[in-house]
PDB file of C-alpha atoms in Angstrom:
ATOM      1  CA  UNK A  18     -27.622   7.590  11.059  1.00 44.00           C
ATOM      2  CA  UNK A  19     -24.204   6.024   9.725  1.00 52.00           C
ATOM      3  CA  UNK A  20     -25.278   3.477   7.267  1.00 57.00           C
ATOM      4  CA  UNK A  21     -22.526   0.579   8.671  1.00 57.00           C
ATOM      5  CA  UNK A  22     -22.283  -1.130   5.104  1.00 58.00           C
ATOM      6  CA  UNK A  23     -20.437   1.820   3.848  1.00 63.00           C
ATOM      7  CA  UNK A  24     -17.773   1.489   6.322  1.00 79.00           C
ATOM      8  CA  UNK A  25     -17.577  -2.375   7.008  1.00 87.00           C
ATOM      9  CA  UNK A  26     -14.297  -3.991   7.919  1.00 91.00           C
ATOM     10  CA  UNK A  27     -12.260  -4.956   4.598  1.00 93.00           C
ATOM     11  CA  UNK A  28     -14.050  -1.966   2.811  1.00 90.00           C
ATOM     12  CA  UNK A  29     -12.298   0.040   0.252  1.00 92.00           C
ATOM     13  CA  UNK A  30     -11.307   3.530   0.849  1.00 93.00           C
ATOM     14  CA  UNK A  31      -9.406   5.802  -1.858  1.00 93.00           C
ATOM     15  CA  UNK A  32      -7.836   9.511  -1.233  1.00 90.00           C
ATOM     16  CA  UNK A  33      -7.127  11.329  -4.394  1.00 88.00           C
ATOM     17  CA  UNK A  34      -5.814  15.321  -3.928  1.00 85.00           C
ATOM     18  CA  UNK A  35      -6.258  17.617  -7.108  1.00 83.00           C
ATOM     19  CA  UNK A  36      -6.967  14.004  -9.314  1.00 87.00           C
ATOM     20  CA  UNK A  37      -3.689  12.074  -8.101  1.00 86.00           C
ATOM     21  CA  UNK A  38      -4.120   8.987  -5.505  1.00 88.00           C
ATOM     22  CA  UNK A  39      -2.476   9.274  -2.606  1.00 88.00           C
ATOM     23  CA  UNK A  40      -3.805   6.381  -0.377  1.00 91.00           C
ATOM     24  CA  UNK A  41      -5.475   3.557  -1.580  1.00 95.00           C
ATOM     25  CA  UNK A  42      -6.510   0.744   1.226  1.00 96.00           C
ATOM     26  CA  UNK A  43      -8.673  -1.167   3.245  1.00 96.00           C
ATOM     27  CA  UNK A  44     -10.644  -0.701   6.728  1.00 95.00           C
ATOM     28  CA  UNK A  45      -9.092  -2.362   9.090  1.00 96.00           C
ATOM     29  CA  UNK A  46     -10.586  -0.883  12.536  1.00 94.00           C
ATOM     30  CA  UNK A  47     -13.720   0.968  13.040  1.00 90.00           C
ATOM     31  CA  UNK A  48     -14.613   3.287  16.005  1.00 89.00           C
ATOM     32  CA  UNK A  49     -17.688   4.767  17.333  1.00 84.00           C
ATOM     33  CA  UNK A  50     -18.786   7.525  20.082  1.00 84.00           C
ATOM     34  CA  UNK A  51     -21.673   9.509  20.719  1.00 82.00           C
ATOM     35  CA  UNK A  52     -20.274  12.068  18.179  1.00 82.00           C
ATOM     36  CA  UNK A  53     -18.070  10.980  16.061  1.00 83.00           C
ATOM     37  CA  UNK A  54     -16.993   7.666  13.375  1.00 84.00           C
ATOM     38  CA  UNK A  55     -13.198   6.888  12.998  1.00 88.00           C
ATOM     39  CA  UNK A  56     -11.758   5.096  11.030  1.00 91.00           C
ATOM     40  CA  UNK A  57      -8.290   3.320  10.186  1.00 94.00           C
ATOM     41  CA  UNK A  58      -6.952   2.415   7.126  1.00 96.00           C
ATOM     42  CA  UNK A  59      -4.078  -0.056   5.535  1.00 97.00           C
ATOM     43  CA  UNK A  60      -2.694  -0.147   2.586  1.00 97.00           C
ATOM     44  CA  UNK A  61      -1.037  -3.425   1.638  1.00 97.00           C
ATOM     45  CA  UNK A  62       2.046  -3.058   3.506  1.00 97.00           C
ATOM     46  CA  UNK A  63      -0.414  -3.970   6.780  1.00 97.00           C
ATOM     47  CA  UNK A  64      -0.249  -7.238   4.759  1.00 98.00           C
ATOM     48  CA  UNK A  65       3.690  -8.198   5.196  1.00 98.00           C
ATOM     49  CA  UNK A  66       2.674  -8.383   9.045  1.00 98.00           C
ATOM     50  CA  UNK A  67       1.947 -12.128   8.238  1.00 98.00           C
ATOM     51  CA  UNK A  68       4.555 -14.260   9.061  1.00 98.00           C
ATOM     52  CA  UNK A  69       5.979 -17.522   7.172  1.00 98.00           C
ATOM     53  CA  UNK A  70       8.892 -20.363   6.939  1.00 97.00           C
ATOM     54  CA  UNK A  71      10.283 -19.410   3.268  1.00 97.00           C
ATOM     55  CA  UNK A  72      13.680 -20.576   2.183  1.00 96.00           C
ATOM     56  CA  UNK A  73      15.488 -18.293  -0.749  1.00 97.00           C
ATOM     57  CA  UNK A  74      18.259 -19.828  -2.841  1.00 94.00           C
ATOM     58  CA  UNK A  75      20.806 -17.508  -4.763  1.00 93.00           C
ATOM     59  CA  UNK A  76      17.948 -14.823  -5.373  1.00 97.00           C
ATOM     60  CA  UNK A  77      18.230 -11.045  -5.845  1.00 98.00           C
ATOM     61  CA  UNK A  78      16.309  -8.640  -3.126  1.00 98.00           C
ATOM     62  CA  UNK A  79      13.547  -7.702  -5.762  1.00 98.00           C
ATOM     63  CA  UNK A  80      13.274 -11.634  -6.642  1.00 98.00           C
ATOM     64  CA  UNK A  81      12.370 -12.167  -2.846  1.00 98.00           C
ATOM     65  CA  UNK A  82      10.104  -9.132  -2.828  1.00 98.00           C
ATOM     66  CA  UNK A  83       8.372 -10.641  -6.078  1.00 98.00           C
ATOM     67  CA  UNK A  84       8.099 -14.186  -4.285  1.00 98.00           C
ATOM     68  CA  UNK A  85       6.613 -13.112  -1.108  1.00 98.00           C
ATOM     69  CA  UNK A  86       4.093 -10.281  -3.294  1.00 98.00           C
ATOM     70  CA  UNK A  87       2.699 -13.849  -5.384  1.00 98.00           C
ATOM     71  CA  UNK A  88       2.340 -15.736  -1.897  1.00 97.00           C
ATOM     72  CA  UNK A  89       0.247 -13.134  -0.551  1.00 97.00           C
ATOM     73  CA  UNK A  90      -1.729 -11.945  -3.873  1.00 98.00           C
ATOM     74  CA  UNK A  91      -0.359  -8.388  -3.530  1.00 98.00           C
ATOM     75  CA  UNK A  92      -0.672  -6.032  -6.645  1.00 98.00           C
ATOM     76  CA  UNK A  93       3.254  -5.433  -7.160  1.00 98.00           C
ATOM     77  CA  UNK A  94       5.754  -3.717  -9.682  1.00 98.00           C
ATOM     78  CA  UNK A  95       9.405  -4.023  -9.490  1.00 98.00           C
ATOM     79  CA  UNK A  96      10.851  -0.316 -10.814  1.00 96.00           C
ATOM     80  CA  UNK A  97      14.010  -0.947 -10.360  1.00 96.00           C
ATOM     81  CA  UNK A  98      16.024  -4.147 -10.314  1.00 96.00           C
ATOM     82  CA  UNK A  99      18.724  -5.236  -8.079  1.00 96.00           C
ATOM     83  CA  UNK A 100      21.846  -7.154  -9.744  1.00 94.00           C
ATOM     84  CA  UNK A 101      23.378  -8.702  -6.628  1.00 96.00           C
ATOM     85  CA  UNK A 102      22.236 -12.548  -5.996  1.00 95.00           C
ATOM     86  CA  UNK A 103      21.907 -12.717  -2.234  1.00 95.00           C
ATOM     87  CA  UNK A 104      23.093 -15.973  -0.337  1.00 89.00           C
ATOM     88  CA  UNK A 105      20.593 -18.902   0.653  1.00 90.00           C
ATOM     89  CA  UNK A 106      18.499 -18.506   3.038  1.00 92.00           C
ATOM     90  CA  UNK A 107      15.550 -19.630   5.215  1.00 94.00           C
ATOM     91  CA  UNK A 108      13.220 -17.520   6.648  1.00 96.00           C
ATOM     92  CA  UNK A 109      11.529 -19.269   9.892  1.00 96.00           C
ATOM     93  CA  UNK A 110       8.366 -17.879  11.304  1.00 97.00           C
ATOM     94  CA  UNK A 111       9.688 -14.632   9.786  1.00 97.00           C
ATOM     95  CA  UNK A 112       6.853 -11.700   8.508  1.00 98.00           C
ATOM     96  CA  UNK A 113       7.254 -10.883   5.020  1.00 98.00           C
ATOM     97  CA  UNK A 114       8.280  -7.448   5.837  1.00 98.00           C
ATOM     98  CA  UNK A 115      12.034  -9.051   7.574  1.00 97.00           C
ATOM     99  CA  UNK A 116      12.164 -11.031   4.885  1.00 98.00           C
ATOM    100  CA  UNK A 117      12.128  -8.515   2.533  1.00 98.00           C
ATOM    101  CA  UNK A 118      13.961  -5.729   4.715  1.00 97.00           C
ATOM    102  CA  UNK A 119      16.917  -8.034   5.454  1.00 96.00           C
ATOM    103  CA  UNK A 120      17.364  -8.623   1.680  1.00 97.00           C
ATOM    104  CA  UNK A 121      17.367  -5.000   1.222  1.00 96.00           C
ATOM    105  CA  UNK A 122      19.548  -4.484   3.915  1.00 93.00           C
ATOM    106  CA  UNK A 123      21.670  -7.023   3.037  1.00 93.00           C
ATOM    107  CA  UNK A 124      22.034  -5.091  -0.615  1.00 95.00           C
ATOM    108  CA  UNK A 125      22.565  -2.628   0.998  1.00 93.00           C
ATOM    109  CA  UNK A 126      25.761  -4.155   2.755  1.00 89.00           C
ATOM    110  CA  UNK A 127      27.415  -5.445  -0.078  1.00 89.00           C
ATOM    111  CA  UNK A 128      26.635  -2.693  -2.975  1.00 90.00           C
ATOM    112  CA  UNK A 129      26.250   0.355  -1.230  1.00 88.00           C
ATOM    113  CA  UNK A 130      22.787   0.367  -3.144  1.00 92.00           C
ATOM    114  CA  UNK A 131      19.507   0.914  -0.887  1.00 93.00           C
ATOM    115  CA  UNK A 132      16.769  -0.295  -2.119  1.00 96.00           C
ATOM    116  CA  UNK A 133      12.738   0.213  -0.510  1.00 95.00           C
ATOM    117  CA  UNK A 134       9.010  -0.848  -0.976  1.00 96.00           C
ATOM    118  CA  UNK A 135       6.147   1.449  -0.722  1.00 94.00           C
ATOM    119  CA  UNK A 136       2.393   0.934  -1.736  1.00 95.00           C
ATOM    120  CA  UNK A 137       1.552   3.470  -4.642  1.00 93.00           C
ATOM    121  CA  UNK A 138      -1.894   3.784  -4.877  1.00 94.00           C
ATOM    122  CA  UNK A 139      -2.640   0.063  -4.415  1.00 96.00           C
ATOM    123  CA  UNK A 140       0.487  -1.126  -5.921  1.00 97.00           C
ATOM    124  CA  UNK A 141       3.528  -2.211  -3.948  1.00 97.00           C
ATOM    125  CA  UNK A 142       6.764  -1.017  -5.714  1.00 97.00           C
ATOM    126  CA  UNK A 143      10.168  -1.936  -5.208  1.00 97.00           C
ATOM    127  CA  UNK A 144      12.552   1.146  -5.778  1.00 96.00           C
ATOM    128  CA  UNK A 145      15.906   2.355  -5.837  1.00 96.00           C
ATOM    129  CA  UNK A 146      16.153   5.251  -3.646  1.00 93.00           C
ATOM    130  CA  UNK A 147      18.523   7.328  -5.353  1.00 90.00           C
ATOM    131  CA  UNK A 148      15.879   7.846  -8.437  1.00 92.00           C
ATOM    132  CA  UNK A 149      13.526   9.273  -6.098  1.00 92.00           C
ATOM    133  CA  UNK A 150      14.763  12.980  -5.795  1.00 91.00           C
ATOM    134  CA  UNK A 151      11.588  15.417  -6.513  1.00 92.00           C
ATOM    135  CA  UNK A 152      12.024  19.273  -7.044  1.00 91.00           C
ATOM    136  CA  UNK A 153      10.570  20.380  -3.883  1.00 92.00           C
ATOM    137  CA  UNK A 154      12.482  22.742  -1.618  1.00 94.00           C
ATOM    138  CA  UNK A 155      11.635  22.888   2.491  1.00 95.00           C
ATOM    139  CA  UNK A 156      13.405  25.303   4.166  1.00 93.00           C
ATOM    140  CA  UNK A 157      13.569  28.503   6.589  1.00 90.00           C
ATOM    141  CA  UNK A 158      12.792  30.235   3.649  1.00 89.00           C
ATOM    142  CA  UNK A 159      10.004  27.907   2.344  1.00 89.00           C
ATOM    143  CA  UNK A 160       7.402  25.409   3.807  1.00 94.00           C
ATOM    144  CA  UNK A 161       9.263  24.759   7.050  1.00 95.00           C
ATOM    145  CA  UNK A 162       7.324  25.402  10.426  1.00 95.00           C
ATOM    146  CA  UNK A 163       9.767  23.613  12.800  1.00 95.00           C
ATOM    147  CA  UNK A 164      12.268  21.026  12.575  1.00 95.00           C
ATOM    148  CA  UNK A 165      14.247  18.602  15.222  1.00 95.00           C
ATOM    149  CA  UNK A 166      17.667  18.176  13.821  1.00 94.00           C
ATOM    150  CA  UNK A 167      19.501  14.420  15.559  1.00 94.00           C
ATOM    151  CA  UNK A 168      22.851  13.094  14.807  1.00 94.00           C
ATOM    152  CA  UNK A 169      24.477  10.275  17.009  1.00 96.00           C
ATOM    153  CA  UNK A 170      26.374   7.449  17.122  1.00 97.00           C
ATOM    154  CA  UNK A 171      24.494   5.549  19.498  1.00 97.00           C
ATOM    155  CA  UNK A 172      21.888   3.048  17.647  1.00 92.00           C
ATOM    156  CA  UNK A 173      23.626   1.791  14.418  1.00 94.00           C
ATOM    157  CA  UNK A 174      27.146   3.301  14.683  1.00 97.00           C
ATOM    158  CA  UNK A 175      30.193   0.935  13.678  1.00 98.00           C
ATOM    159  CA  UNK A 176      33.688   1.363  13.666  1.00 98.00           C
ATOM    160  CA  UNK A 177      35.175  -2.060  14.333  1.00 98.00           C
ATOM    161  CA  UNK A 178      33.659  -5.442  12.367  1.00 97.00           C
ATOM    162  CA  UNK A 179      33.728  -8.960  13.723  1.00 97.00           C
ATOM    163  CA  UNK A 180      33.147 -11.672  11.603  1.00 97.00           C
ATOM    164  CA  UNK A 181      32.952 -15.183  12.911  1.00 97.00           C
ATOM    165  CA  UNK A 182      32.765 -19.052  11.390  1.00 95.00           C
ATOM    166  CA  UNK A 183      32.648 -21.927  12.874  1.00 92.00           C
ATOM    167  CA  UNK A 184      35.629 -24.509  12.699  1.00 89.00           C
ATOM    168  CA  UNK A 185      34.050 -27.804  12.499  1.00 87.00           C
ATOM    169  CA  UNK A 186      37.242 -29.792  12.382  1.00 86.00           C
ATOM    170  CA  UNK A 187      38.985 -27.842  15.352  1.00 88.00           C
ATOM    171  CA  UNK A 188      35.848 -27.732  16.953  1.00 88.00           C
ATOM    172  CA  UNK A 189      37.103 -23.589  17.575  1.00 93.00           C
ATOM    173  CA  UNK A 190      35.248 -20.368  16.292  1.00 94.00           C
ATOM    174  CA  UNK A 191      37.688 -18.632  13.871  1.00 94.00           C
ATOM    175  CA  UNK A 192      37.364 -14.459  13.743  1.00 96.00           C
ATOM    176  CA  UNK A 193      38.503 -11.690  11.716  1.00 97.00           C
ATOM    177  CA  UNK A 194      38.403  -8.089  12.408  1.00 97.00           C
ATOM    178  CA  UNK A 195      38.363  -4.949  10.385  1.00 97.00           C
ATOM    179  CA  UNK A 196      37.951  -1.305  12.262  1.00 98.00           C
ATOM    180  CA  UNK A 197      39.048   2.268  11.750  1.00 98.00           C
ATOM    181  CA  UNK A 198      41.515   4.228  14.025  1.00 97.00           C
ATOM    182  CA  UNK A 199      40.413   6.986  13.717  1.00 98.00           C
ATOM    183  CA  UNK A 200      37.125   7.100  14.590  1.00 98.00           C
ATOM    184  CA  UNK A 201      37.795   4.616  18.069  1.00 98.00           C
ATOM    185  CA  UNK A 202      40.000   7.277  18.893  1.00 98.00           C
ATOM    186  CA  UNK A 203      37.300   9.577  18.675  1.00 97.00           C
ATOM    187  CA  UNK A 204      34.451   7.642  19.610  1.00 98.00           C
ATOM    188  CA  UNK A 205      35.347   4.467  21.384  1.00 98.00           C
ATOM    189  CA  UNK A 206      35.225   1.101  20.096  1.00 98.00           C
ATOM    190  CA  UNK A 207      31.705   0.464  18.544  1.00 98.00           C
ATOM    191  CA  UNK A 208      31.565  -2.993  17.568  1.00 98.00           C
ATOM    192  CA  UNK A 209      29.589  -5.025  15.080  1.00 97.00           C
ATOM    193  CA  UNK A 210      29.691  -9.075  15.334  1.00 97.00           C
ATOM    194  CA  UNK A 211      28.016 -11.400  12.422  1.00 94.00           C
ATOM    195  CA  UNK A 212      28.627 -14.949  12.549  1.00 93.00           C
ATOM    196  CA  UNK A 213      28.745 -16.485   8.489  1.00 91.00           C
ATOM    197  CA  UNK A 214      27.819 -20.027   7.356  1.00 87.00           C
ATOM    198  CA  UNK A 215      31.269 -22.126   7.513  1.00 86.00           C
ATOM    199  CA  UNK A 216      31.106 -22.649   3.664  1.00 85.00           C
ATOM    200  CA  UNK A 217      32.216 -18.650   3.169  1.00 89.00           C
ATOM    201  CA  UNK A 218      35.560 -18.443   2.371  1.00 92.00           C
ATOM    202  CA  UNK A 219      37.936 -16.329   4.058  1.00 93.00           C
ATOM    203  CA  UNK A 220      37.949 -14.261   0.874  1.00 93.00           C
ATOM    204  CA  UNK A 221      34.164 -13.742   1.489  1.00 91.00           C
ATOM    205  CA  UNK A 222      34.369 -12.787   4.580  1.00 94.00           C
ATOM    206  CA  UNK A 223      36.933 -10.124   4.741  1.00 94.00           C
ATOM    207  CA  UNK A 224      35.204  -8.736   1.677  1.00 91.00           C
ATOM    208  CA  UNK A 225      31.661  -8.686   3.520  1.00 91.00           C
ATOM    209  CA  UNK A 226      33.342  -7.075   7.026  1.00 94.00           C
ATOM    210  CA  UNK A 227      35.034  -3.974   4.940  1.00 94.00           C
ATOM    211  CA  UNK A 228      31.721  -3.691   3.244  1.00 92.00           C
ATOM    212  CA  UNK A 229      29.993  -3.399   6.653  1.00 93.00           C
ATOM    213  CA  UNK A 230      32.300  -0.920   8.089  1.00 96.00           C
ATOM    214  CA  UNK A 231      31.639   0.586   4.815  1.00 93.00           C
ATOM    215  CA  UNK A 232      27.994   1.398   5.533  1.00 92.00           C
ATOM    216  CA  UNK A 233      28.196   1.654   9.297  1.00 95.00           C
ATOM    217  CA  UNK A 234      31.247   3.949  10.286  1.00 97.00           C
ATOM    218  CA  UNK A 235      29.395   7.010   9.979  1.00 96.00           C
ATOM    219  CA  UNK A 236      27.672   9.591  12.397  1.00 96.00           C
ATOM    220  CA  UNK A 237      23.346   8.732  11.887  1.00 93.00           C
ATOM    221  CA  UNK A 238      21.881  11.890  10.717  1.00 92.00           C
ATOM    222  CA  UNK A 239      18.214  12.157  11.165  1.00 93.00           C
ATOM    223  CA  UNK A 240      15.596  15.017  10.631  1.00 95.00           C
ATOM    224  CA  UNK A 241      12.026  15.251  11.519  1.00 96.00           C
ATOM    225  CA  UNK A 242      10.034  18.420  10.205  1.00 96.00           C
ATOM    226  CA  UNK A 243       6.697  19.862   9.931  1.00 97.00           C
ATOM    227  CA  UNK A 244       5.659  21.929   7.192  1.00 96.00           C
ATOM    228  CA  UNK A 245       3.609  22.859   4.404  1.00 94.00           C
ATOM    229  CA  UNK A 246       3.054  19.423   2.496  1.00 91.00           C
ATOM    230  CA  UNK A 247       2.552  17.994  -1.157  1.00 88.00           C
ATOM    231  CA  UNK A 248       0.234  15.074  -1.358  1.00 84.00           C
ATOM    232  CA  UNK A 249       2.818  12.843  -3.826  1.00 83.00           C
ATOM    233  CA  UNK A 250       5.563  13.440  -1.004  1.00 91.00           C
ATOM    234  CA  UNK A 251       5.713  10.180  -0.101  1.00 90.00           C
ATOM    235  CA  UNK A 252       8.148   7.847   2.104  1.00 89.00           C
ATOM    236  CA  UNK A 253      11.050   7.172  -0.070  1.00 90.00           C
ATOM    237  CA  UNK A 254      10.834  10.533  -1.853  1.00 93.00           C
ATOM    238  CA  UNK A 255      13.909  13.092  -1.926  1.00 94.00           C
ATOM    239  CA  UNK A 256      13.400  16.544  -1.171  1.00 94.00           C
ATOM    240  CA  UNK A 257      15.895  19.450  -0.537  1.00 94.00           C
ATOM    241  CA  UNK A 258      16.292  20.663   2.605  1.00 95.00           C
ATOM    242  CA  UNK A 259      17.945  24.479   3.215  1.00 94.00           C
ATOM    243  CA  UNK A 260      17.950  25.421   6.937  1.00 92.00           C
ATOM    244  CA  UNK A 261      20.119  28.403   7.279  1.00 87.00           C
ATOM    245  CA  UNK A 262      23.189  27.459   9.294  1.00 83.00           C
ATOM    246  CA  UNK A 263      22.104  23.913   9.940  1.00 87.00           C
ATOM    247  CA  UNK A 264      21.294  22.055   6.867  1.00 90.00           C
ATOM    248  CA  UNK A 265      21.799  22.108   3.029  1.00 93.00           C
ATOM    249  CA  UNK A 266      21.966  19.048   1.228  1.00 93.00           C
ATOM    250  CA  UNK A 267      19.212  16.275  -0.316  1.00 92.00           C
ATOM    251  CA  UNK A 268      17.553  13.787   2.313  1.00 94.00           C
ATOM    252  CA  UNK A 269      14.703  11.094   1.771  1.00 93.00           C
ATOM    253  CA  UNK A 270      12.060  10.690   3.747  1.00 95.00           C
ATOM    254  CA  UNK A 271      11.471   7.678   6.414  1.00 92.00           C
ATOM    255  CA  UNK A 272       8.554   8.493   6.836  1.00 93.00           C
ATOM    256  CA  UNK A 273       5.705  11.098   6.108  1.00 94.00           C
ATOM    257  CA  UNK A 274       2.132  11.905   7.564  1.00 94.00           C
ATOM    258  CA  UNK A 275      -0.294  14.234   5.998  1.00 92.00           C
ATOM    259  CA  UNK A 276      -2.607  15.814   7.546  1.00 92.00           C
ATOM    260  CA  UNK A 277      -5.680  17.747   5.086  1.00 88.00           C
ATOM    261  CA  UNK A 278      -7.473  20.363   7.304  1.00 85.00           C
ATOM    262  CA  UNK A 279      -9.517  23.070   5.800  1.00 83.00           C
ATOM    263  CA  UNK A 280      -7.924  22.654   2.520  1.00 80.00           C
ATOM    264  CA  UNK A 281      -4.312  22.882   3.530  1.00 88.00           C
ATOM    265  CA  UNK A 282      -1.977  19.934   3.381  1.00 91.00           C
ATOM    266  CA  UNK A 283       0.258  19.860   6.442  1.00 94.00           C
ATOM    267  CA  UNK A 284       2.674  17.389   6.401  1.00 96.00           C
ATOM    268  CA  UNK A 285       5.296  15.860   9.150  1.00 97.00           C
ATOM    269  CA  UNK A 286       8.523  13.756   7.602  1.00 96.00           C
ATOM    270  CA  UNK A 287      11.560  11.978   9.018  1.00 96.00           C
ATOM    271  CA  UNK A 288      14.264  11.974   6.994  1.00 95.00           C
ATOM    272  CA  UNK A 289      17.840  10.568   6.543  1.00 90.00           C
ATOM    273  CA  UNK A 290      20.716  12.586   5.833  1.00 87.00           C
TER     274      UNK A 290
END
């Protein structure tokens, strides 16, 4: 007999491999059959799910992180800083998790800095992803049991910007246009459009549209592997990856499962190149 107290909704459930946490959460669903008890687990990302009207005024991508951690009484810790004050901004019936991505990827825009949060053992941290490289090594010559291997330039694939304002005294939309050559020849025109508030100056705005083609005239690279895992591999991390013929360079991982079976950590990762 189960004893249900044990495994009541909101109840605490810690994972710790070889001493080191590696999940620390609540219970969130329970499920029962004739033979077996499942259960499913959150850390406190689950909680940026809840949604909010929050304006933002001249603050920095951590600073929002920090604001909406203290609204929602989230354990937090803010490794690394970012310098660059974003523009205001209100939120409306947003989750906390847009709020925070769009300030990252906003950062992201202008700096050429990318920024992500992950819960640590029941602490969510704010991090700069190029400090994340770790020393391990998955390859066709270590770890690696299979790998899908995607580039395109289908999903988020730029080479021509479009930047509009509005012209309240000529009651007319004004535009200006950045793009690359040579990659429309190549590829076609792929074209990005972002209206700005009509106090940025034209300054601003050719400034912001070179910084978007910046970031999104480039082939998207993406990996997804299976192999043999480390518990502190976590999303965020940077490992190596060395598949003969296809592959040699760092990449960080999107996202990574683990799965423990009969003492052997298996692990599945996407990854950006």
């Amino acid at each position: 007999v189960l004893d249900n107290t044990i495994y009541a909704s909101g109840g605490i459930v810690r994972l710790k491999v070889d001493g080191d946490g590696a999940f620390y959460g609540k219970i969130f669903t329970t499920e029962i059959t004739e033979d077996t008890y499942s259960v499913t687990c959150y850390d406190q990302l689950r909680y940026l799910k809840n949604k909010d009207t929050f304006p933002f005024k001249n603050k920095t991508a951590d600073e929002i992180f920090i604001a909406v951690c203290k609204r929602m009484n989230l354990n937090y810790k803010v490794i690394d800083k970012s310098s660059h004050k974003l523009p205001t901004k209100l939120y409306d019936n947003k989750s906390y998790w847009e709020m925070v991505t769009d300030a990252i990827d906003n950062t992201l825009v202008s700096t050429d800095k990318k920024f992500f949060v992950r819960d640590n053992f029941g602490t969510l941290e704010f991090i700069d992803v190029a400090k994340q490289k770790t020393n391990l090594i998955v390859g066709s010559k270590s770890l690696l049991t299979s790998y899908t291997y995607k580039k395109d330039i289908d999903e988020d694939t730029f080479n021509r910007v479009k930047i509009t304002r509005s012209n309240k005294e000529k009651g007319t939309v004004d535009s200006w246009i950045v793009e690359n050559s040579d990659t429309e020849k190549k590829w076609g025109i792929l074209q990005y459009t972002k209206s700005v508030d009509d106090k940025v100056n034209e300054s601003q705005i050719k400034e912001l549209a070179n910084l978007i083609l910046k970031v999104k005239n480039r082939e998207q690279k993406t990996i997804n592997i299976d192999c043999i895992g480390h518990p502190l591999i976590k999303a965020g991390s940077g490992i190596k990856l060395e598949i003969d013929g296809i592959i040699d360079t760092w990449a960080i991982c999107n996202t990574v499962d683990h799965d423990f079976s009969d003492g052997i950590d298996m692990m599945s990762c996407e990854l950006t190149i």
